Amino acid sequence: MAQRTLVTSALPYANGPIHIGHVVEYVQTDIFVRFLRSCGKDVVYFCADDTHGTPIEINAAKKGIKPEEFVARFQDEHQRDFHDFDIRFDKFHSTNSPENRHYAELIYGRLKEQGDIERRDIEQTYCEKDRRFLPDRFIKGTCPNCKAPDQYGDACEKCGKTYNPTDLIDPRCSLCGTPPVRRHSEHLFFKLSRHADFLQTLLRTPGFIHPGLAAQLQGFFEKGLSDWDISRDGPYFGFAIPGETDKYFYVWLDAPIGYIATTEKWAKDTGKAASALDYWAADADTRIIHFIGKDIVYFHALFWPAVLRVANFHVPNEIKVHGHLTVNGEKMSKSRGTLVPARDYLDQLDPSYLRYFYAANLGAGVEDLDLNLKDFRNRVNGELVNNVGNLANRALSLLAGPLEKKLAPARAEGAGRALVEAALARVPEVREAFEKLEYRVAIKVITEIASAANAFLQAQAPWAQVKKDAEAARADLSDAADVAYLLAALLAPVTPRVSEKLFAQLNAPPLTFQALATAKYPLLDRTGVIGTPEPLLPRMEEERVNAIIKAPDAAASAPQPLAPETKKETQVEVPAAAPAVTTESAAPAVPADIEFGDFLKVALKTGKVLAAEKVKKADKLLKLTVDLGEPAPRTIVSGIAEAFAPEQLVGRNVVVVANLKPRKIMGIESRGMLLSAGPGGKDLSLLDPGNVAPGSEVK
């Protein structure tokens, strides 16, 4: 295994503020990096602002400032927001930098030397009024496929089809509304099509990318990989292409090179490496991991590795992909006020709450994550505040009060020692979960450890014992403090400021995963004394949580009404022809109570999706092959095609109603039903049972 690890998050575009959807990725990455460091690994974490392109050039002009000044403002703002969310980069840089220009030109030169750059004459849309060629997103018109109006020049948001800007019906410039003309221009292309075999091998490499995404990317090979246009005509904010006139590197050429440029800047500033090539040379002993959102998989899994290989740079070892954030079950929206800037959240709430909630819901897959405000408040209050925080406060407050902050000697045997040793025995589960990015599994184990310790205190009742037998109470409380110390270590990657407070209150040095590999009872130095305890986190109040959702036209002088909470509907998935059965409906009727025996009639089992395909002539249906731990897999017809592409489901664990009577749907016998949550249509999340064997009972 490589001795050094280099981790990156996708570069935020310097055209607006960071919002809580962005924060998902940076928190996910930061947790992983903190975990690796806690394990004693040599790891660096880099990011930068993505600063080039037509949108930035135009928006800067609207404000009457230079693009360089425009992006500098957002870079300062982005860094403050990341820092205040406890995200710690080793270096945060900019793609508009001398380091990035150097490596962009170097890589382009090597691509050219290898014969992978080709000149082609292409036809483009041109606005005669604005005197510029129009990029995809600066031309609108009617979709040539479904005839939906007001669509962008690269893809239809209604039918999802991609096309060329010149295919649009009744096109117009999105800047001035003028119908564009067509002009020819010579562009430079990277011959991506030459590297199909290499990329196919890379996609099959275990651990490189999620198998479902690898399957999804096969579609690009089936229709033939397209060569990539890496040039843009001026005016354009970016790096001029050496040897060309009025040609600039397309933003997607120099943006990922920003990872290398940031490494170079870090090496210069710290002296910890001679140059970026210590990490990025093709033969460097480095493990390179990219964390990205599912919307930019193509660039990172196909275009970027091919460019690096041709230019003799280190190809990434792993690409970790996450889904999108929804708020109250819906896509984030400016009009609804749910596109929440990071600063608006930070003005109301501690970042530890959101970091914990994201971790508690993040797995290694690419499914979307929903920030339902009621679930958010209840889960964080119940688990982080009432469970972990309550354990620490109960134990330390009594130790610090009548017991004068002194800890008891280690016990040779007894329930307290057994409690600590049982908790230590679960550390490998947490470690493995963090390594696999199954953060929700790690959080589950952590909360179970805290619950066991709280149950121990409840049974021992040291608050009642302290006056009768102070030393017995001290011993029980000291063992509970040991568990609190362990919890601080396990949660340190997720909620670092909470763990720092707890380490200080215990008057103990930070405990790491590296130390836990050989740790034994007792964890705390029992000859010492604890510090001064205080509550780790207050409970989240409903008003403060709801206040992060603001009306888009809210004025500072006029307080806005709080956004109402949306109750998440739990939907039992049914065929498209049947009505959805939900816990809420338009009618106010409340379902009748059932006996426990009625519930036991439903056999819920875990399954793994082995294959998935669309059902012909049924837009909402998928045909799934599901392993339920039986001699042969089952066929299940599922009405989730609007929310999931077939390739997104292969390899996923699901929950299945296993004893439903078989039913023919579109001529296919369906033997079961998947459970999902959400209002339906595109807004559905499959219930995830976690990493359990197919056929396991769900109770």
CSV table of C-alpha atoms in Angstrom, one decimal, residues 14 56 78 83 142 151 196 204 228 288 329 332 334 352 356 358 411 414 472 513 647 687:
chain,number,residue,atom,x,y,z
A,14,ALA,CA,-16.1,30.9,-7.6
A,56,ILE,CA,-17.5,34.4,-14.2
A,78,HIS,CA,-15.4,30.1,0.7
A,83,HIS,CA,-13.1,26.8,8.3
A,142,THR,CA,-36.9,24.5,-27.6
A,151,GLN,CA,-34.0,24.7,-22.5
A,196,ALA,CA,-11.2,3.4,-24.5
A,204,ARG,CA,-12.9,-2.7,-13.8
A,228,TRP,CA,-13.2,16.3,-26.0
A,288,ILE,CA,-4.8,9.6,-4.7
A,329,GLY,CA,-37.8,15.7,0.7
A,332,MET,CA,-33.0,22.5,-3.0
A,334,LYS,CA,-34.0,29.3,-4.2
A,352,SER,CA,-21.3,19.8,14.9
A,356,TYR,CA,-23.2,14.6,12.8
A,358,TYR,CA,-24.6,14.0,7.5
A,411,ARG,CA,-11.0,-2.7,38.9
A,414,GLY,CA,-17.0,-6.3,37.7
A,472,ALA,CA,-18.2,2.4,44.8
A,513,PHE,CA,-7.5,5.3,16.5
A,647,GLU,CA,-27.4,1.1,-13.2
A,687,LEU,CA,-34.8,2.1,2.5
